[in-house]
PDB file of C-alpha atoms in Angstrom:
ATOM      1  CA  MET A   1      60.829  89.291 111.520  1.00 39.00           C
ATOM      2  CA  THR A   2      61.678  91.105 114.901  1.00 39.00           C
ATOM      3  CA  SER A   3      65.390  92.690 115.827  1.00 36.00           C
ATOM      4  CA  ALA A   4      65.574  88.851 118.006  1.00 38.00           C
ATOM      5  CA  ASP A   5      65.156  86.941 114.657  1.00 36.00           C
ATOM      6  CA  LEU A   6      67.605  88.972 112.861  1.00 36.00           C
ATOM      7  CA  SER A   7      69.911  88.585 115.639  1.00 36.00           C
ATOM      8  CA  ALA A   8      69.473  84.838 115.038  1.00 39.00           C
ATOM      9  CA  VAL A   9      70.193  85.357 110.994  1.00 41.00           C
ATOM     10  CA  ARG A  10      73.414  87.763 111.699  1.00 43.00           C
ATOM     11  CA  SER A  11      75.931  86.559 110.042  1.00 53.00           C
ATOM     12  CA  PRO A  12      79.678  85.606 111.782  1.00 65.00           C
ATOM     13  CA  ALA A  13      81.753  88.227 109.245  1.00 66.00           C
ATOM     14  CA  GLU A  14      78.566  91.560 110.907  1.00 76.00           C
ATOM     15  CA  SER A  15      80.828  91.103 114.398  1.00 91.00           C
ATOM     16  CA  ILE A  16      84.051  92.031 112.999  1.00 95.00           C
ATOM     17  CA  SER A  17      85.697  94.372 112.358  1.00 95.00           C
ATOM     18  CA  VAL A  18      88.763  95.300 110.162  1.00 97.00           C
ATOM     19  CA  ARG A  19      91.687  97.469 111.667  1.00 98.00           C
ATOM     20  CA  ARG A  20      95.232  98.452 111.527  1.00 98.00           C
ATOM     21  CA  ALA A  21      97.894  96.380 112.522  1.00 98.00           C
ATOM     22  CA  ARG A  22      99.896  97.182 115.689  1.00 98.00           C
ATOM     23  CA  THR A  23     103.375  96.019 116.516  1.00 98.00           C
ATOM     24  CA  SER A  24     101.845  93.927 119.681  1.00 98.00           C
ATOM     25  CA  ASP A  25     100.122  92.056 116.621  1.00 98.00           C
ATOM     26  CA  VAL A  26     103.254  90.421 114.576  1.00 98.00           C
ATOM     27  CA  PRO A  27     103.771  87.451 116.926  1.00 98.00           C
ATOM     28  CA  TRP A  28     100.045  86.453 116.527  1.00 98.00           C
ATOM     29  CA  ILE A  29     100.240  87.349 112.908  1.00 98.00           C
ATOM     30  CA  GLN A  30     103.099  84.644 112.889  1.00 98.00           C
ATOM     31  CA  ARG A  31     101.251  81.825 115.064  1.00 97.00           C
ATOM     32  CA  LEU A  32      98.495  82.220 112.087  1.00 97.00           C
ATOM     33  CA  VAL A  33     100.382  81.914 109.104  1.00 97.00           C
ATOM     34  CA  GLU A  34     103.093  79.015 110.703  1.00 96.00           C
ATOM     35  CA  PRO A  35     100.577  76.158 109.685  1.00 95.00           C
ATOM     36  CA  LEU A  36     100.328  77.796 105.939  1.00 93.00           C
ATOM     37  CA  VAL A  37     103.940  78.541 105.865  1.00 91.00           C
ATOM     38  CA  GLN A  38     104.342  73.969 106.622  1.00 92.00           C
ATOM     39  CA  GLU A  39     101.948  73.678 103.957  1.00 90.00           C
ATOM     40  CA  ARG A  40     103.931  75.573 101.801  1.00 84.00           C
ATOM     41  CA  ILE A  41     100.927  77.447 100.875  1.00 86.00           C
ATOM     42  CA  LEU A  42     102.629  81.082 102.491  1.00 86.00           C
ATOM     43  CA  LEU A  43     106.245  82.025 102.077  1.00 81.00           C
ATOM     44  CA  GLY A  44     108.074  81.725 105.928  1.00 86.00           C
ATOM     45  CA  LYS A  45     108.833  85.026 107.142  1.00 89.00           C
ATOM     46  CA  ASP A  46     111.508  86.335 109.970  1.00 92.00           C
ATOM     47  CA  SER A  47     109.669  88.300 112.638  1.00 95.00           C
ATOM     48  CA  VAL A  48     111.812  91.322 111.787  1.00 95.00           C
ATOM     49  CA  VAL A  49     109.993  91.556 108.157  1.00 93.00           C
ATOM     50  CA  PHE A  50     106.784  91.687 109.433  1.00 97.00           C
ATOM     51  CA  TYR A  51     107.749  93.902 112.346  1.00 97.00           C
ATOM     52  CA  GLU A  52     109.016  96.158 108.869  1.00 95.00           C
ATOM     53  CA  ALA A  53     106.144  95.235 107.039  1.00 97.00           C
ATOM     54  CA  VAL A  54     103.323  96.444 109.801  1.00 98.00           C
ATOM     55  CA  GLN A  55     101.901  98.947 108.954  1.00 98.00           C
ATOM     56  CA  GLU A  56     101.003  97.048 105.114  1.00 98.00           C
ATOM     57  CA  PHE A  57      99.341  95.166 107.818  1.00 98.00           C
ATOM     58  CA  ARG A  58      95.034  94.589 108.012  1.00 98.00           C
ATOM     59  CA  ILE A  59      93.715  92.749 111.297  1.00 98.00           C
ATOM     60  CA  ALA A  60      90.198  91.300 110.992  1.00 97.00           C
ATOM     61  CA  VAL A  61      88.939  91.126 114.855  1.00 97.00           C
ATOM     62  CA  ASP A  62      85.816  89.931 116.120  1.00 96.00           C
ATOM     63  CA  ALA A  63      83.284  91.804 118.590  1.00 94.00           C
ATOM     64  CA  ASN A  64      85.645  90.881 121.404  1.00 94.00           C
ATOM     65  CA  GLY A  65      88.445  92.065 119.707  1.00 95.00           C
ATOM     66  CA  THR A  66      90.368  88.652 119.429  1.00 96.00           C
ATOM     67  CA  PRO A  67      92.282  88.716 116.070  1.00 97.00           C
ATOM     68  CA  VAL A  68      90.742  86.062 113.581  1.00 98.00           C
ATOM     69  CA  GLY A  69      92.449  87.067 110.415  1.00 98.00           C
ATOM     70  CA  CYS A  70      94.839  89.002 108.443  1.00 98.00           C
ATOM     71  CA  GLY A  71      96.002  90.897 105.556  1.00 98.00           C
ATOM     72  CA  ALA A  72      98.241  93.394 103.606  1.00 98.00           C
ATOM     73  CA  LEU A  73      98.689  95.193 100.808  1.00 98.00           C
ATOM     74  CA  HIS A  74     102.198  95.691  99.261  1.00 96.00           C
ATOM     75  CA  VAL A  75     102.843  98.779  96.474  1.00 95.00           C
ATOM     76  CA  PHE A  76     104.972  97.488  93.751  1.00 86.00           C
ATOM     77  CA  TRP A  77     104.560 100.291  91.883  1.00 86.00           C
ATOM     78  CA  GLU A  78     102.699 103.704  90.668  1.00 91.00           C
ATOM     79  CA  ASP A  79      99.403 101.857  89.717  1.00 93.00           C
ATOM     80  CA  LEU A  80     100.168  98.178  90.747  1.00 92.00           C
ATOM     81  CA  GLY A  81     100.039  96.952  94.459  1.00 96.00           C
ATOM     82  CA  GLU A  82     100.394  93.395  96.066  1.00 94.00           C
ATOM     83  CA  VAL A  83      97.797  91.353  98.545  1.00 97.00           C
ATOM     84  CA  ARG A  84     100.119  89.732 100.897  1.00 95.00           C
ATOM     85  CA  THR A  85      99.507  87.217 103.479  1.00 96.00           C
ATOM     86  CA  LEU A  86      95.876  87.115 103.255  1.00 98.00           C
ATOM     87  CA  ALA A  87      94.358  84.057 105.989  1.00 98.00           C
ATOM     88  CA  VAL A  88      92.423  83.656 108.854  1.00 98.00           C
ATOM     89  CA  ASP A  89      91.384  81.761 111.392  1.00 97.00           C
ATOM     90  CA  ARG A  90      90.326  78.447 110.560  1.00 96.00           C
ATOM     91  CA  ALA A  91      87.646  78.504 112.753  1.00 96.00           C
ATOM     92  CA  TRP A  92      86.482  81.942 110.493  1.00 96.00           C
ATOM     93  CA  LEU A  93      86.947  80.112 107.322  1.00 96.00           C
ATOM     94  CA  GLY A  94      83.896  80.417 105.529  1.00 95.00           C
ATOM     95  CA  LYS A  95      82.779  83.302 107.599  1.00 95.00           C
ATOM     96  CA  GLY A  96      83.212  86.159 105.362  1.00 96.00           C
ATOM     97  CA  VAL A  97      86.075  87.508 106.959  1.00 97.00           C
ATOM     98  CA  GLY A  98      88.784  87.219 104.350  1.00 97.00           C
ATOM     99  CA  ARG A  99      86.307  88.517 101.955  1.00 97.00           C
ATOM    100  CA  LEU A 100      86.136  92.018 104.890  1.00 97.00           C
ATOM    101  CA  LEU A 101      89.826  91.693 104.912  1.00 98.00           C
ATOM    102  CA  LEU A 102      90.316  92.243 101.316  1.00 98.00           C
ATOM    103  CA  ASP A 103      87.722  94.875 100.685  1.00 97.00           C
ATOM    104  CA  SER A 104      89.694  97.131 103.342  1.00 97.00           C
ATOM    105  CA  ILE A 105      93.083  96.366 101.108  1.00 98.00           C
ATOM    106  CA  GLU A 106      91.344  97.051  98.191  1.00 98.00           C
ATOM    107  CA  THR A 107      90.346 100.585 100.179  1.00 98.00           C
ATOM    108  CA  ASP A 108      93.755 101.261 100.672  1.00 98.00           C
ATOM    109  CA  ALA A 109      94.766 100.479  97.276  1.00 98.00           C
ATOM    110  CA  ARG A 110      92.530 103.345  95.760  1.00 98.00           C
ATOM    111  CA  GLU A 111      93.017 106.064  98.700  1.00 98.00           C
ATOM    112  CA  LEU A 112      96.991 105.623  97.886  1.00 98.00           C
ATOM    113  CA  GLY A 113      96.108 105.741  94.076  1.00 98.00           C
ATOM    114  CA  LEU A 114      96.964 101.695  92.375  1.00 98.00           C
ATOM    115  CA  SER A 115      94.411 100.790  90.119  1.00 97.00           C
ATOM    116  CA  ARG A 116      95.203  97.365  89.797  1.00 93.00           C
ATOM    117  CA  LEU A 117      96.222  94.531  92.204  1.00 96.00           C
ATOM    118  CA  PHE A 118      97.849  91.044  92.005  1.00 91.00           C
ATOM    119  CA  CYS A 119      98.425  88.110  94.075  1.00 93.00           C
ATOM    120  CA  LEU A 120     100.051  85.217  93.925  1.00 87.00           C
ATOM    121  CA  THR A 121      97.021  82.253  95.447  1.00 90.00           C
ATOM    122  CA  PHE A 122      96.289  78.575  95.939  1.00 90.00           C
ATOM    123  CA  GLU A 123      93.027  80.304  96.441  1.00 93.00           C
ATOM    124  CA  VAL A 124      91.880  80.993  93.005  1.00 93.00           C
ATOM    125  CA  ALA A 125      88.120  80.686  93.828  1.00 96.00           C
ATOM    126  CA  PHE A 126      87.998  82.856  96.331  1.00 97.00           C
ATOM    127  CA  PHE A 127      90.099  85.729  94.300  1.00 97.00           C
ATOM    128  CA  GLU A 128      87.522  84.386  91.339  1.00 97.00           C
ATOM    129  CA  ARG A 129      84.530  85.425  93.229  1.00 98.00           C
ATOM    130  CA  ASN A 130      86.418  88.729  94.584  1.00 98.00           C
ATOM    131  CA  GLY A 131      86.738  90.337  90.811  1.00 98.00           C
ATOM    132  CA  PHE A 132      90.273  88.836  89.994  1.00 96.00           C
ATOM    133  CA  VAL A 133      91.241  86.790  87.143  1.00 94.00           C
ATOM    134  CA  ALA A 134      94.230  84.399  86.448  1.00 90.00           C
ATOM    135  CA  SER A 135      96.703  86.619  84.805  1.00 83.00           C
ATOM    136  CA  PRO A 136      99.740  86.020  82.542  1.00 68.00           C
ATOM    137  CA  LEU A 137     102.793  87.174  84.130  1.00 62.00           C
ATOM    138  CA  ALA A 138     103.974  90.646  82.139  1.00 62.00           C
ATOM    139  CA  LEU A 139     102.036  92.716  84.393  1.00 65.00           C
ATOM    140  CA  VAL A 140     104.214  95.390  84.324  1.00 61.00           C
ATOM    141  CA  ALA A 141     106.710  97.065  81.141  1.00 61.00           C
ATOM    142  CA  PRO A 142     110.098  95.774  80.786  1.00 61.00           C
ATOM    143  CA  GLU A 143     111.713  98.899  81.864  1.00 72.00           C
ATOM    144  CA  VAL A 144     109.800  98.882  85.534  1.00 65.00           C
ATOM    145  CA  TYR A 145     110.671  94.546  85.353  1.00 60.00           C
ATOM    146  CA  ALA A 146     114.172  95.971  85.265  1.00 65.00           C
ATOM    147  CA  GLU A 147     113.538  98.767  88.408  1.00 71.00           C
ATOM    148  CA  LEU A 148     111.778  95.746  89.809  1.00 63.00           C
ATOM    149  CA  VAL A 149     114.893  92.901  89.550  1.00 63.00           C
ATOM    150  CA  ARG A 150     116.693  95.267  91.836  1.00 69.00           C
ATOM    151  CA  SER A 151     114.148  94.889  95.168  1.00 70.00           C
ATOM    152  CA  PRO A 152     115.547  92.726  97.981  1.00 69.00           C
ATOM    153  CA  ASP A 153     112.400  91.520  98.888  1.00 72.00           C
ATOM    154  CA  GLU A 154     111.311  87.867  98.010  1.00 68.00           C
ATOM    155  CA  GLY A 155     107.626  88.994  97.632  1.00 66.00           C
ATOM    156  CA  VAL A 156     109.111  90.821  94.893  1.00 67.00           C
ATOM    157  CA  ALA A 157     111.126  88.428  93.711  1.00 65.00           C
ATOM    158  CA  GLU A 158     108.067  85.774  93.645  1.00 65.00           C
ATOM    159  CA  PHE A 159     106.194  88.255  91.239  1.00 64.00           C
ATOM    160  CA  LEU A 160     108.707  88.475  89.021  1.00 60.00           C
ATOM    161  CA  ASP A 161     108.872  84.920  88.766  1.00 62.00           C
ATOM    162  CA  LEU A 162     112.848  84.439  89.589  1.00 56.00           C
ATOM    163  CA  ALA A 163     114.212  81.187  89.463  1.00 54.00           C
ATOM    164  CA  ARG A 164     115.926  81.336  93.036  1.00 53.00           C
ATOM    165  CA  VAL A 165     111.997  80.982  94.448  1.00 55.00           C
ATOM    166  CA  LYS A 166     110.640  79.182  92.005  1.00 51.00           C
ATOM    167  CA  PRO A 167     110.170  76.069  94.786  1.00 52.00           C
ATOM    168  CA  ASN A 168     108.112  79.132  96.893  1.00 51.00           C
ATOM    169  CA  THR A 169     105.941  79.549  93.772  1.00 55.00           C
ATOM    170  CA  LEU A 170     105.451  76.180  92.077  1.00 57.00           C
ATOM    171  CA  GLY A 171     101.281  75.619  91.544  1.00 73.00           C
ATOM    172  CA  ASN A 172      99.871  79.141  92.532  1.00 80.00           C
ATOM    173  CA  THR A 173      98.526  81.161  89.944  1.00 86.00           C
ATOM    174  CA  ARG A 174      98.879  84.937  89.754  1.00 86.00           C
ATOM    175  CA  MET A 175      95.666  86.874  89.831  1.00 89.00           C
ATOM    176  CA  LEU A 176      94.694  90.046  89.126  1.00 92.00           C
ATOM    177  CA  LYS A 177      91.828  93.042  89.567  1.00 96.00           C
ATOM    178  CA  HIS A 178      91.733  96.601  87.851  1.00 95.00           C
ATOM    179  CA  LEU A 179      90.320  98.329  91.030  1.00 97.00           C
TER     180      LEU A 179
END
């Protein structure tokens, strides 16, 4: 097979790179996730929440530097982090972009010293293919729960399964991966 033949069979994900998010990415992230918010797949967030968390985000870009996906790592506790807002432009679904973003998030988690990642998701098959398993509610010890319950973060409230966020979490699956 010649190099021309190899380039013809190269997967679209090979032209994708993942970088840290910039503040200038926030409007794009919001446009990407808005349809998913409308479908109640992701939680809606105000602009300020995205700007406050921009350092948690990674952006997948194509060969031209155009964003095609995003994902975030939110640290919960000394050993536990959450995969948040993992979303891929519909034109790029099924082309490996989500996997590249998840790889980047897992690398970040390991570098921070985390040993477990969880997500709340409707995309169970994707996360299963990537080593996550459905998990019971008790991912933290009672004393950690008591600390976390004081957090104002909506994602923490979802994780703890608090009644005030029940409408946002109905039907999703809590999944866990040991790194």
